[in-house]
Amino acid sequence: MRVVKEANVRKSEILDAAELLFETKGFDGTSTTDILNEAGIARGTLYYHFKSKEDILDAIIERMTGSLVAKATEIAGKKDEPVLRRLTQMMLALHVDNSLGYEIMEQVHKPQNALMHQKMQERLLAGINPIITALIGEGIAQGICQTDYPTEVAEMTLLYSSTIFDNLAIHSVEERERKTAAFIYNLERLLGMERDSL
């Protein structure tokens, strides 16, 4: 007898199967047939939920972005931690640190996936920017920092850190250290803080 599952459960199972395959075989090395076999579903079921393998990748990115926003929200909500520590922890938590994350970022960075990259960046900005802005607001209220543009500073911080500290970017140890020092220095300037506050 055929097992009928709710659409959101089936969709989640397809994404789980695709994530596993993308992580082990890579996006290009995974076929839709591989996903069908791993999920144990018929071709029609797959295409009921997703139009293509790229559509599946887009849904995985959406899910990954949602997870990053949830993690950032949790860190920002730890009010017993100093505001600057929460800001630092949150920025560190936004970087991918597993093979699936690297595979997805590799796909997103391909020229033919420029739209996907833009969508991912927009989703992250929409979800994370308000959280960073709120933390900057806390810092202003506590007299730790000063800026008339907390939202814009938050946006610049997120965009710069996601570009410079991208794990796919090739930097020597010295370059990475210099970029990190420059990031901290410029963030302190943007936030009107004393040097070496961060």
XYZ file of N, CA and C in Angstrom:
594
model
N 0.843 -1.194 0.000
C 0.000 0.000 0.000
C 0.881 1.249 0.000
N 0.529 2.233 -0.829
C 1.299 3.462 -0.955
C 1.111 4.331 0.280
N 2.239 4.849 0.797
C 2.185 5.726 1.972
C 2.002 7.157 1.491
N 0.938 7.791 1.962
C 0.662 9.176 1.591
C 1.132 10.071 2.737
N 1.999 11.020 2.406
C 2.524 11.926 3.423
C 2.088 13.346 3.102
N 2.044 14.175 4.143
C 1.706 15.581 3.934
C 2.770 16.212 3.052
N 2.363 17.196 2.250
C 3.257 17.822 1.269
C 4.515 18.391 1.914
N 4.372 19.071 3.063
C 5.554 19.682 3.683
C 6.528 18.626 4.217
N 6.005 17.470 4.656
C 6.854 16.376 5.136
C 7.628 15.789 3.959
N 6.933 15.530 2.863
C 7.567 14.967 1.674
C 8.621 15.932 1.112
N 8.274 17.193 1.075
C 9.198 18.210 0.560
C 10.471 18.244 1.406
N 10.308 18.173 2.717
C 11.442 18.170 3.633
C 12.318 16.934 3.427
N 11.695 15.791 3.183
C 12.441 14.553 2.923
C 13.264 14.663 1.639
N 12.692 15.284 0.620
C 13.404 15.479 -0.646
C 14.625 16.378 -0.413
N 14.420 17.449 0.341
C 15.529 18.366 0.629
C 16.613 17.683 1.453
N 16.218 16.855 2.423
C 17.189 16.118 3.239
C 18.027 15.187 2.357
N 17.344 14.474 1.448
C 18.036 13.556 0.547
C 18.989 14.322 -0.367
N 18.523 15.451 -0.913
C 19.355 16.260 -1.810
C 20.557 16.836 -1.064
N 20.349 17.299 0.164
C 21.451 17.831 0.970
C 22.533 16.786 1.160
N 22.123 15.580 1.508
C 23.065 14.480 1.727
C 23.867 14.200 0.449
N 23.183 14.155 -0.673
C 23.848 13.875 -1.950
C 24.751 15.025 -2.391
N 24.279 16.267 -2.234
C 25.100 17.411 -2.622
C 26.374 17.448 -1.780
N 26.239 17.043 -0.507
C 27.384 17.055 0.404
C 28.389 15.967 0.041
N 27.899 14.798 -0.369
C 28.803 13.678 -0.652
C 29.257 13.619 -2.114
N 28.351 13.938 -3.063
C 28.688 13.814 -4.486
C 28.885 15.158 -5.180
N 28.506 16.230 -4.491
C 28.548 17.546 -5.110
C 27.277 17.801 -5.912
N 26.992 19.068 -6.155
C 25.783 19.442 -6.885
C 25.829 18.908 -8.311
N 26.937 19.166 -8.998
C 27.056 18.737 -10.397
C 27.082 17.222 -10.523
N 27.603 16.527 -9.507
C 27.697 15.074 -9.549
C 26.427 14.349 -9.144
N 25.424 15.109 -8.730
C 24.148 14.528 -8.304
C 23.106 14.709 -9.399
N 22.430 13.633 -9.746
C 21.353 13.720 -10.744
C 20.004 13.707 -10.031
N 18.967 14.075 -10.748
C 17.628 14.011 -10.149
C 17.265 12.555 -9.845
N 17.774 11.624 -10.651
C 17.539 10.202 -10.387
C 18.167 9.790 -9.051
N 19.360 10.313 -8.771
C 20.007 10.052 -7.475
C 19.106 10.525 -6.327
N 18.535 11.705 -6.504
C 17.662 12.275 -5.456
C 16.412 11.418 -5.293
N 15.831 10.981 -6.425
C 14.652 10.102 -6.383
C 14.956 8.831 -5.593
N 16.084 8.215 -5.912
C 16.459 6.959 -5.249
C 16.735 7.161 -3.770
N 17.444 8.237 -3.442
C 17.777 8.505 -2.031
C 16.518 8.794 -1.218
N 15.573 9.541 -1.812
C 14.330 9.895 -1.109
C 13.296 8.775 -1.176
N 13.502 7.812 -2.097
C 12.553 6.711 -2.244
C 11.203 7.156 -2.775
N 11.241 8.027 -3.794
C 9.996 8.565 -4.355
C 9.971 8.411 -5.870
N 8.796 8.631 -6.444
C 8.630 8.576 -7.892
C 8.976 9.933 -8.502
N 9.329 9.916 -9.783
C 9.698 11.152 -10.486
C 8.579 12.210 -10.401
N 7.338 11.757 -10.540
C 6.209 12.692 -10.486
C 6.108 13.409 -9.152
N 6.438 12.693 -8.077
C 6.400 13.297 -6.730
C 7.447 14.394 -6.623
N 8.644 14.128 -7.156
C 9.707 15.138 -7.119
C 9.268 16.389 -7.868
N 8.750 16.191 -9.085
C 8.383 17.345 -9.911
C 7.096 18.032 -9.444
N 6.355 17.378 -8.585
C 5.195 18.033 -7.964
C 5.688 19.136 -7.023
N 6.812 18.866 -6.344
C 7.350 19.805 -5.362
C 8.398 20.757 -5.936
N 9.196 20.271 -6.880
C 10.304 21.071 -7.429
C 10.371 20.926 -8.943
N 10.620 22.036 -9.629
C 10.675 22.008 -11.097
C 11.994 21.440 -11.608
N 13.070 21.615 -10.817
C 14.395 21.214 -11.294
C 15.339 21.021 -10.115
N 16.536 20.545 -10.421
C 17.574 20.384 -9.401
C 17.968 21.762 -8.856
N 17.986 22.773 -9.726
C 18.301 24.141 -9.302
C 17.246 24.667 -8.328
N 15.993 24.283 -8.565
C 14.893 24.668 -7.678
C 15.085 24.043 -6.290
N 15.591 22.818 -6.279
C 15.890 22.135 -5.011
C 17.010 22.869 -4.289
N 18.055 23.248 -5.023
C 19.168 23.988 -4.422
C 18.673 25.306 -3.841
N 17.787 25.973 -4.561
C 17.222 27.234 -4.087
C 16.481 27.024 -2.770
N 15.721 25.944 -2.657
C 14.988 25.634 -1.418
C 15.945 25.298 -0.275
N 17.053 24.627 -0.596
C 18.055 24.320 0.434
C 18.694 25.612 0.933
N 18.966 26.532 0.018
C 19.526 27.837 0.399
C 18.549 28.573 1.308
N 17.263 28.528 0.950
C 16.226 29.170 1.767
C 16.229 28.586 3.178
N 16.320 27.281 3.256
C 16.316 26.600 4.550
C 17.589 26.940 5.335
N 18.729 26.962 4.647
C 19.997 27.289 5.294
C 19.987 28.732 5.815
N 19.467 29.641 5.006
C 19.376 31.037 5.407
C 18.476 31.185 6.627
N 17.349 30.480 6.628
C 16.440 30.503 7.783
C 17.117 30.010 9.045
N 17.958 28.985 8.893
C 18.690 28.442 10.024
C 19.699 29.454 10.562
N 20.383 30.168 9.657
C 21.349 31.190 10.071
C 20.653 32.337 10.798
N 19.487 32.742 10.295
C 18.732 33.822 10.940
C 18.275 33.384 12.336
N 17.836 32.132 12.460
C 17.406 31.613 13.772
C 18.579 31.589 14.752
N 19.754 31.168 14.263
C 20.948 31.122 15.111
C 21.341 32.540 15.556
N 21.300 33.488 14.615
C 21.637 34.883 14.929
C 20.656 35.469 15.947
N 19.386 35.152 15.780
C 18.352 35.630 16.707
C 18.595 35.091 18.110
N 18.965 33.828 18.184
C 19.239 33.204 19.486
C 20.434 33.866 20.174
N 21.510 34.092 19.424
C 22.705 34.732 19.996
C 22.387 36.154 20.449
N 21.686 36.902 19.601
C 21.354 38.292 19.931
C 20.462 38.382 21.166
N 19.672 37.344 21.410
C 18.738 37.350 22.541
C 19.359 37.029 23.888
N 20.633 36.669 23.927
C 21.305 36.338 25.196
C 21.711 37.623 25.913
N 20.743 38.258 26.533
C 20.926 39.589 27.128
C 21.924 39.607 28.285
N 22.248 38.439 28.840
C 23.235 38.403 29.919
C 24.663 38.546 29.378
N 24.843 38.390 28.067
C 26.146 38.566 27.423
C 26.307 40.032 27.011
N 27.520 40.583 27.085
C 27.735 41.965 26.618
C 27.377 42.103 25.137
N 26.881 43.241 24.776
C 26.372 43.470 23.427
C 27.456 43.254 22.359
N 28.684 43.702 22.617
C 29.743 43.539 21.614
C 30.131 42.072 21.443
N 30.077 41.302 22.520
C 30.371 39.870 22.413
C 29.296 39.192 21.579
N 28.028 39.572 21.802
C 26.938 38.984 21.010
C 27.082 39.323 19.533
N 27.467 40.565 19.249
C 27.656 40.983 17.859
C 28.765 40.159 17.198
N 29.874 39.978 17.902
C 30.994 39.191 17.378
C 30.592 37.736 17.175
N 29.947 37.143 18.171
C 29.524 35.737 18.071
C 28.554 35.544 16.911
N 27.676 36.519 16.741
C 26.698 36.417 15.664
C 27.372 36.468 14.296
N 28.341 37.369 14.121
C 29.040 37.479 12.845
C 29.808 36.189 12.543
N 30.414 35.598 13.567
C 31.142 34.338 13.381
C 30.196 33.196 13.018
N 28.991 33.217 13.579
C 28.012 32.147 13.342
C 27.436 32.173 11.924
N 27.629 33.258 11.210
C 27.060 33.390 9.867
C 27.893 32.720 8.783
N 29.051 32.193 9.146
C 29.914 31.581 8.137
C 29.706 30.082 8.089
N 29.665 29.550 6.869
C 29.469 28.105 6.679
C 30.700 27.363 7.159
N 30.465 26.236 7.822
C 31.588 25.482 8.367
C 31.425 23.975 8.178
N 30.685 23.606 7.119
C 30.556 22.175 6.823
C 30.610 21.964 5.312
N 30.755 20.702 4.908
C 30.944 20.426 3.480
C 29.716 20.782 2.648
N 28.501 20.641 3.202
C 27.308 21.039 2.453
C 27.330 22.547 2.222
N 27.659 23.283 3.268
C 27.731 24.744 3.142
C 28.725 25.160 2.078
N 29.896 24.503 2.063
C 30.905 24.820 1.054
C 30.393 24.490 -0.345
N 29.721 23.350 -0.488
C 29.192 22.938 -1.790
C 28.154 23.949 -2.281
N 27.273 24.365 -1.388
C 26.243 25.334 -1.764
C 26.890 26.663 -2.149
N 27.850 27.124 -1.329
C 28.504 28.395 -1.639
C 29.268 28.313 -2.966
N 29.857 27.163 -3.247
C 30.567 26.983 -4.511
C 29.591 27.128 -5.685
N 28.407 26.533 -5.537
C 27.391 26.640 -6.594
C 26.906 28.077 -6.743
N 26.658 28.715 -5.616
C 26.128 30.071 -5.624
C 27.122 31.048 -6.261
N 28.423 30.774 -6.115
C 29.444 31.673 -6.643
C 29.726 31.480 -8.132
N 29.134 30.466 -8.751
C 29.361 30.260 -10.183
C 28.665 31.373 -10.965
N 29.302 31.864 -12.035
C 28.714 32.976 -12.805
C 27.277 32.710 -13.255
N 26.968 31.463 -13.641
C 25.616 31.159 -14.119
C 24.582 31.198 -12.994
N 25.055 31.240 -11.738
C 24.143 31.276 -10.595
C 24.128 32.643 -9.916
N 24.448 33.687 -10.657
C 24.510 35.040 -10.090
C 23.184 35.440 -9.449
N 22.074 35.078 -10.074
C 20.763 35.417 -9.527
C 20.542 34.716 -8.187
N 20.960 33.456 -8.103
C 20.838 32.696 -6.864
C 21.664 33.358 -5.756
N 22.877 33.812 -6.110
C 23.757 34.486 -5.159
C 23.092 35.765 -4.659
N 22.514 36.505 -5.584
C 21.837 37.749 -5.221
C 20.654 37.471 -4.290
N 19.880 36.417 -4.603
C 18.726 36.073 -3.767
C 19.168 35.680 -2.359
N 20.263 34.912 -2.274
C 20.756 34.491 -0.966
C 21.193 35.709 -0.151
N 21.898 36.629 -0.806
C 22.364 37.834 -0.122
C 21.177 38.685 0.344
N 20.162 38.807 -0.498
C 18.967 39.580 -0.128
C 18.252 38.953 1.067
N 18.147 37.617 1.083
C 17.489 36.918 2.193
C 18.254 37.109 3.492
N 19.586 37.002 3.388
C 20.403 37.206 4.588
C 20.270 38.634 5.099
N 20.329 39.599 4.188
C 20.184 40.999 4.593
C 18.833 41.247 5.251
N 17.782 40.719 4.645
C 16.432 40.922 5.195
C 16.288 40.302 6.578
N 16.921 39.151 6.802
C 16.779 38.473 8.086
C 17.749 38.933 9.148
N 19.000 39.190 8.752
C 20.065 39.483 9.717
C 20.214 40.971 10.002
N 20.004 41.812 8.992
C 20.226 43.248 9.179
C 19.441 43.839 10.357
N 18.164 43.497 10.525
C 17.437 44.045 11.678
C 18.032 43.600 13.023
N 18.610 42.397 13.059
C 19.192 41.887 14.299
C 20.464 42.661 14.631
N 21.326 42.876 13.619
C 22.545 43.660 13.843
C 22.180 45.090 14.223
N 21.192 45.655 13.539
C 20.753 47.022 13.827
C 20.289 47.147 15.277
N 19.548 46.149 15.762
C 19.082 46.164 17.153
C 20.249 46.096 18.132
N 21.263 45.279 17.807
C 22.444 45.193 18.679
C 23.195 46.520 18.695
N 23.315 47.157 17.535
C 23.953 48.480 17.483
C 23.145 49.472 18.314
N 21.819 49.373 18.230
C 20.946 50.229 19.044
C 21.203 50.038 20.530
N 21.403 48.783 20.941
C 21.735 48.511 22.346
C 23.055 49.170 22.726
N 24.041 49.055 21.825
C 25.351 49.663 22.071
C 25.254 51.173 22.202
N 24.420 51.794 21.368
C 24.213 53.248 21.438
C 23.564 53.612 22.772
N 22.545 52.850 23.166
C 21.845 53.121 24.433
C 22.778 52.977 25.634
N 23.753 52.081 25.537
C 24.700 51.860 26.627
C 25.894 52.809 26.552
N 25.938 53.662 25.516
C 27.041 54.614 25.381
C 28.332 53.989 24.874
N 28.251 52.765 24.354
C 29.444 52.063 23.859
C 29.823 52.552 22.466
N 28.814 52.898 21.682
C 29.072 53.357 20.317
C 28.116 54.485 19.958
N 28.382 55.113 18.804
C 27.552 56.227 18.354
C 27.537 56.277 16.841
N 26.348 56.261 16.285
C 26.179 56.458 14.846
C 24.760 56.937 14.569
N 24.644 57.767 13.576
C 23.317 58.213 13.139
C 22.732 57.247 12.106
N 23.515 56.235 11.708
C 23.111 55.323 10.650
C 23.258 53.855 11.067
N 22.572 53.415 12.114
C 22.751 52.027 12.575
C 22.370 50.972 11.529
N 21.299 51.212 10.788
C 20.863 50.249 9.774
C 21.879 50.125 8.647
N 22.397 51.259 8.222
C 23.371 51.257 7.128
C 24.708 50.649 7.579
N 25.113 50.930 8.815
C 26.341 50.321 9.348
C 26.163 48.802 9.424
N 24.981 48.366 9.858
C 24.691 46.933 9.934
C 24.800 46.299 8.550
N 24.238 46.964 7.553
C 24.274 46.445 6.183
C 25.710 46.372 5.656
N 26.480 47.446 5.869
C 27.867 47.454 5.413
C 28.676 46.357 6.109
N 28.435 46.182 7.401
C 29.142 45.159 8.175
C 28.853 43.770 7.616
N 27.591 43.497 7.380
C 27.191 42.173 6.885
C 27.737 41.920 5.473
N 27.585 42.898 4.587
C 28.046 42.721 3.212
C 29.563 42.579 3.137
N 30.275 43.399 3.888
C 31.737 43.331 3.859
C 32.229 42.008 4.438
N 31.670 41.623 5.575
C 32.140 40.383 6.212
C 31.809 39.161 5.355
N 30.657 39.167 4.692
C 30.291 38.011 3.865
C 31.148 37.917 2.610
N 31.700 39.037 2.174
C 32.561 39.033 1.001
C 34.013 38.729 1.369
N 34.533 39.448 2.327
C 35.943 39.319 2.701
C 36.227 38.009 3.417
N 35.306 37.582 4.270
C 35.552 36.372 5.052
C 34.881 35.148 4.453
N 34.539 35.229 3.179
C 33.978 34.102 2.452
C 35.019 32.979 2.456
N 34.630 31.795 2.887
C 35.568 30.682 2.980
C 36.073 30.208 1.618
N 35.409 30.610 0.537
C 35.876 30.229 -0.794
C 36.898 31.220 -1.349
N 36.982 32.397 -0.701
C 37.962 33.380 -1.151
C 39.360 32.884 -0.791
N 40.286 33.057 -1.710
C 41.643 32.581 -1.476
C 42.489 33.735 -0.954
N 42.847 33.650 0.331
C 43.697 34.656 0.965
C 44.812 33.943 1.708
N 45.976 34.556 1.700
C 47.057 34.021 2.532
C 46.723 34.343 3.984
N 47.433 33.740 4.896
C 47.229 34.005 6.324
C 47.436 35.494 6.601
N 48.471 36.066 5.997
C 48.775 37.489 6.204
C 47.647 38.378 5.662
N 47.145 38.040 4.472
C 46.048 38.826 3.886
C 44.809 38.763 4.765
N 44.485 37.559 5.239
C 43.300 37.398 6.085
C 43.447 38.193 7.387
N 44.640 38.143 7.979
C 44.886 38.894 9.217
C 44.746 40.391 8.972
N 45.293 40.866 7.852
C 45.201 42.288 7.523
C 43.746 42.700 7.278
N 43.019 41.883 6.548
C 41.617 42.191 6.278
C 40.795 42.179 7.568
N 41.095 41.249 8.459
C 40.394 41.197 9.749
C 40.689 42.448 10.564
N 41.970 42.844 10.625
C 42.359 44.055 11.356
C 41.688 45.286 10.755
N 41.655 45.355 9.415
C 41.013 46.483 8.729
C 39.513 46.503 9.000
N 38.902 45.317 9.010
C 37.469 45.216 9.290
C 37.153 45.773 10.680
N 37.908 45.334 11.673
C 37.692 45.797 13.047
C 37.930 47.298 13.154
N 39.039 47.764 12.579
C 39.378 49.190 12.609
C 38.257 50.032 12.002
N 37.792 49.632 10.807
C 36.759 50.418 10.124
C 35.402 50.315 10.810
N 35.100 49.151 11.390
C 33.837 49.022 12.120
C 33.833 49.934 13.341
N 34.957 50.010 14.025
C 35.062 50.941 15.168
C 34.848 52.376 14.718
N 35.384 52.749 13.554
C 35.189 54.114 13.031
C 33.711 54.343 12.695
N 33.108 53.355 12.016
C 31.696 53.492 11.634
C 30.793 53.643 12.844
N 31.173 52.962 13.921
C 30.350 52.986 15.136
C 30.782 54.068 16.126
N 31.738 54.901 15.737
C 32.178 55.989 16.605
C 32.742 55.498 17.925
N 33.495 54.413 17.877
C 34.048 53.827 19.091
C 35.526 54.168 19.222
N 36.019 54.029 20.452
C 37.455 54.218 20.667
C 38.209 53.095 19.977
N 39.424 53.407 19.548
C 40.249 52.392 18.890
C 40.516 51.222 19.837
N 40.479 50.016 19.288
C 40.695 48.753 20.014
C 39.556 48.406 20.984
N 38.404 49.043 20.817
C 37.226 48.693 21.641
C 36.737 47.290 21.298
N 36.847 46.950 20.007
C 36.385 45.627 19.588
C 37.490 44.599 19.705
